[in-house]
PDB file of C-alpha atoms and ligand atoms in Angstrom:
ATOM      1  CA  MET I  18       0.000   0.000   0.000  1.00 57.00           C
ATOM      2  CA  PRO I  19       1.510   3.404  -0.940  1.00 59.00           C
ATOM      3  CA  THR I  20       2.462   5.802   1.823  1.00 55.00           C
ATOM      4  CA  PRO I  21       0.173   8.881   1.834  1.00 57.00           C
ATOM      5  CA  LEU I  22       1.951  12.186   1.224  1.00 55.00           C
ATOM      6  CA  LEU I  23       1.968  14.522   4.187  1.00 55.00           C
ATOM      7  CA  VAL I  24       1.807  17.883   2.446  1.00 57.00           C
ATOM      8  CA  ASN I  25       2.478  20.019   5.527  1.00 61.00           C
ATOM      9  CA  SER I  26       5.315  17.941   6.919  1.00 83.00           C
ATOM     10  CA  SER I  27       8.882  19.100   6.897  1.00 92.00           C
ATOM     11  CA  TYR I  28      11.623  17.234   5.136  1.00 96.00           C
ATOM     12  CA  ARG I  29      15.398  17.124   5.308  1.00 96.00           C
ATOM     13  CA  VAL I  30      18.165  17.323   2.747  1.00 98.00           C
ATOM     14  CA  THR I  31      21.936  17.334   3.117  1.00 98.00           C
ATOM     15  CA  ILE I  32      24.020  19.749   1.075  1.00 98.00           C
ATOM     16  CA  ILE I  33      27.807  19.561   0.926  1.00 97.00           C
ATOM     17  CA  THR I  34      28.924  23.073   0.058  1.00 96.00           C
ATOM     18  CA  LEU I  35      31.903  24.129  -2.061  1.00 94.00           C
ATOM     19  CA  ASP I  36      34.090  24.367   1.064  1.00 95.00           C
ATOM     20  CA  GLY I  37      33.449  20.681   1.836  1.00 96.00           C
ATOM     21  CA  GLN I  38      31.168  21.309   4.823  1.00 97.00           C
ATOM     22  CA  SER I  39      28.124  19.077   5.159  1.00 98.00           C
ATOM     23  CA  HIS I  40      24.844  20.742   6.151  1.00 98.00           C
ATOM     24  CA  SER I  41      21.648  18.940   7.081  1.00 97.00           C
ATOM     25  CA  ILE I  42      18.756  21.307   6.386  1.00 97.00           C
ATOM     26  CA  GLU I  43      15.109  20.924   7.250  1.00 96.00           C
ATOM     27  CA  PHE I  44      12.688  22.403   4.738  1.00 96.00           C
ATOM     28  CA  ARG I  45       9.003  22.688   4.075  1.00 95.00           C
ATOM     29  CA  ARG I  46       7.587  21.690   0.734  1.00 92.00           C
ATOM     30  CA  HIS I  47       8.111  24.524  -1.771  1.00 91.00           C
ATOM     31  CA  ALA I  48       9.482  26.881   0.907  1.00 93.00           C
ATOM     32  CA  TYR I  49      11.811  28.036  -1.868  1.00 95.00           C
ATOM     33  CA  ASN I  50      11.403  27.677  -5.614  1.00 95.00           C
ATOM     34  CA  ASN I  51      14.170  25.093  -5.850  1.00 97.00           C
ATOM     35  CA  LEU I  52      17.242  23.532  -4.198  1.00 98.00           C
ATOM     36  CA  MET I  53      19.544  26.312  -5.466  1.00 97.00           C
ATOM     37  CA  GLU I  54      17.492  28.946  -3.626  1.00 97.00           C
ATOM     38  CA  LEU I  55      17.606  26.865  -0.441  1.00 97.00           C
ATOM     39  CA  ALA I  56      21.425  26.674  -0.657  1.00 97.00           C
ATOM     40  CA  VAL I  57      21.737  30.402  -1.342  1.00 97.00           C
ATOM     41  CA  ASN I  58      19.308  31.519   1.360  1.00 96.00           C
ATOM     42  CA  GLU I  59      20.135  29.041   4.118  1.00 95.00           C
ATOM     43  CA  LEU I  60      23.848  28.458   3.500  1.00 95.00           C
ATOM     44  CA  TYR I  61      24.869  31.692   1.741  1.00 93.00           C
ATOM     45  CA  GLU I  62      26.394  29.590  -1.012  1.00 93.00           C
ATOM     46  CA  ASP I  63      27.619  31.810  -3.855  1.00 94.00           C
ATOM     47  CA  ILE I  64      25.761  30.106  -6.713  1.00 96.00           C
ATOM     48  CA  GLY I  65      22.768  30.882  -8.879  1.00 96.00           C
ATOM     49  CA  ASP I  66      24.117  33.572 -11.232  1.00 97.00           C
ATOM     50  CA  CYS I  67      21.277  33.138 -13.747  1.00 97.00           C
ATOM     51  CA  LYS I  68      18.615  33.102 -10.997  1.00 97.00           C
ATOM     52  CA  GLY I  69      17.400  29.608 -11.782  1.00 97.00           C
ATOM     53  CA  HIS I  70      17.096  29.682 -15.573  1.00 97.00           C
ATOM     54  CA  ALA I  71      19.403  26.658 -16.071  1.00 97.00           C
ATOM     55  CA  TRP I  72      21.824  28.771 -18.096  1.00 96.00           C
ATOM     56  CA  CYS I  73      24.893  29.496 -15.933  1.00 96.00           C
ATOM     57  CA  GLY I  74      25.831  26.146 -14.374  1.00 97.00           C
ATOM     58  CA  THR I  75      26.976  27.702 -11.091  1.00 97.00           C
ATOM     59  CA  CYS I  76      24.412  25.605  -9.205  1.00 97.00           C
ATOM     60  CA  HIS I  77      25.829  22.343 -10.559  1.00 98.00           C
ATOM     61  CA  VAL I  78      25.463  19.594  -7.959  1.00 98.00           C
ATOM     62  CA  GLU I  79      26.270  15.915  -7.773  1.00 98.00           C
ATOM     63  CA  ILE I  80      23.736  13.519  -6.292  1.00 98.00           C
ATOM     64  CA  VAL I  81      25.705  11.741  -3.569  1.00 98.00           C
ATOM     65  CA  SER I  82      22.817   9.735  -2.154  1.00 98.00           C
ATOM     66  CA  GLY I  83      19.290   9.158  -3.411  1.00 97.00           C
ATOM     67  CA  LYS I  84      17.694   9.274  -6.820  1.00 95.00           C
ATOM     68  CA  LEU I  85      15.695  11.854  -8.759  1.00 95.00           C
ATOM     69  CA  ILE I  86      12.859  10.555 -10.888  1.00 90.00           C
ATOM     70  CA  GLU I  87      12.286  13.785 -12.816  1.00 88.00           C
ATOM     71  CA  SER I  88      14.146  13.861 -16.103  1.00 92.00           C
ATOM     72  CA  MET I  89      16.224  16.830 -17.198  1.00 96.00           C
ATOM     73  CA  THR I  90      14.930  19.634 -19.375  1.00 95.00           C
ATOM     74  CA  ARG I  91      16.703  20.477 -22.621  1.00 97.00           C
ATOM     75  CA  ASP I  92      18.204  23.618 -21.050  1.00 97.00           C
ATOM     76  CA  GLU I  93      19.572  21.661 -18.081  1.00 98.00           C
ATOM     77  CA  THR I  94      21.125  19.048 -20.356  1.00 97.00           C
ATOM     78  CA  MET I  95      22.714  21.696 -22.593  1.00 97.00           C
ATOM     79  CA  THR I  96      24.165  23.640 -19.659  1.00 97.00           C
ATOM     80  CA  LEU I  97      25.607  20.521 -18.044  1.00 97.00           C
ATOM     81  CA  GLU I  98      27.196  19.548 -21.377  1.00 97.00           C
ATOM     82  CA  LYS I  99      29.187  22.802 -21.318  1.00 96.00           C
ATOM     83  CA  LEU I 100      30.732  22.072 -17.890  1.00 97.00           C
ATOM     84  CA  GLU I 101      33.973  20.135 -17.509  1.00 95.00           C
ATOM     85  CA  ASN I 102      33.383  18.591 -14.083  1.00 94.00           C
ATOM     86  CA  THR I 103      30.179  16.657 -14.703  1.00 96.00           C
ATOM     87  CA  ASP I 104      29.476  13.006 -14.070  1.00 94.00           C
ATOM     88  CA  PRO I 105      26.379  10.811 -14.495  1.00 94.00           C
ATOM     89  CA  ALA I 106      25.028  12.058 -11.140  1.00 97.00           C
ATOM     90  CA  SER I 107      25.252  15.738 -12.126  1.00 97.00           C
ATOM     91  CA  ARG I 108      22.200  17.995 -11.993  1.00 98.00           C
ATOM     92  CA  LEU I 109      21.436  21.685 -11.695  1.00 98.00           C
ATOM     93  CA  ALA I 110      20.107  22.558  -8.229  1.00 98.00           C
ATOM     94  CA  CYS I 111      17.846  25.229  -9.706  1.00 98.00           C
ATOM     95  CA  GLN I 112      15.928  22.521 -11.540  1.00 98.00           C
ATOM     96  CA  ILE I 113      15.326  20.428  -8.405  1.00 97.00           C
ATOM     97  CA  MET I 114      12.083  21.220  -6.628  1.00 96.00           C
ATOM     98  CA  LEU I 115      11.802  21.275  -2.855  1.00 94.00           C
ATOM     99  CA  ASP I 116       9.342  18.515  -2.188  1.00 94.00           C
ATOM    100  CA  GLU I 117       9.031  15.123  -0.574  1.00 94.00           C
ATOM    101  CA  LEU I 118      10.813  13.458  -3.504  1.00 95.00           C
ATOM    102  CA  ILE I 119      14.204  14.746  -2.317  1.00 97.00           C
ATOM    103  CA  ASP I 120      13.639  13.987   1.372  1.00 96.00           C
ATOM    104  CA  GLY I 121      16.787  12.377   2.778  1.00 97.00           C
ATOM    105  CA  MET I 122      18.893  12.955  -0.323  1.00 98.00           C
ATOM    106  CA  VAL I 123      22.473  14.217  -0.257  1.00 98.00           C
ATOM    107  CA  PHE I 124      23.838  16.713  -2.801  1.00 98.00           C
ATOM    108  CA  ARG I 125      27.372  18.046  -3.243  1.00 98.00           C
ATOM    109  CA  VAL I 126      27.780  21.498  -4.825  1.00 97.00           C
ATOM    110  CA  LEU I 127      30.377  21.303  -7.603  1.00 97.00           C
ATOM    111  CA  GLY I 128      29.854  24.673  -9.254  1.00 94.00           C
ATOM    112  CA  ASP I 129      30.716  25.580 -12.823  1.00 90.00           C
ATOM    113  CA  ALA I 130      34.411  24.622 -12.976  1.00 77.00           C
TER     114      ALA I 130
HETATM  115  S1  LIG U 211      21.113  29.068 -11.241  1.00 75.68           S
HETATM  116 FE1  LIG U 211      22.051  29.186 -13.167  1.00 75.68          FE
HETATM  117  S2  LIG U 211      22.013  27.152 -13.864  1.00 75.68           S
HETATM  118 FE2  LIG U 211      21.054  27.040 -11.940  1.00 75.68          FE
END
């Protein structure tokens, strides 16, 4: 039997910032537009130059633990293709929504190197 979604519950995500520090952050569903905004607002991470349009690549993250079921948009794919430090677990944090689907996941910020 599927687990019912608790819309008002809080969730938790771990973000490893560019300085190597690991941060466990509690969030409410859609408290920010996306994972990039959470990292900028809660951790003061210096990413997000294009404000979430999937153009700059500064919010490039690696999925360390967990799995995203949403596929990438064409813009996200094209931006990641321009970066040199990508791997199969690369995504753009600005394209990752803050919802129950990322609860418990771990992301490492890699930036646009
Ligand atoms: S904020 Fe620019 S690609 Fe994500």
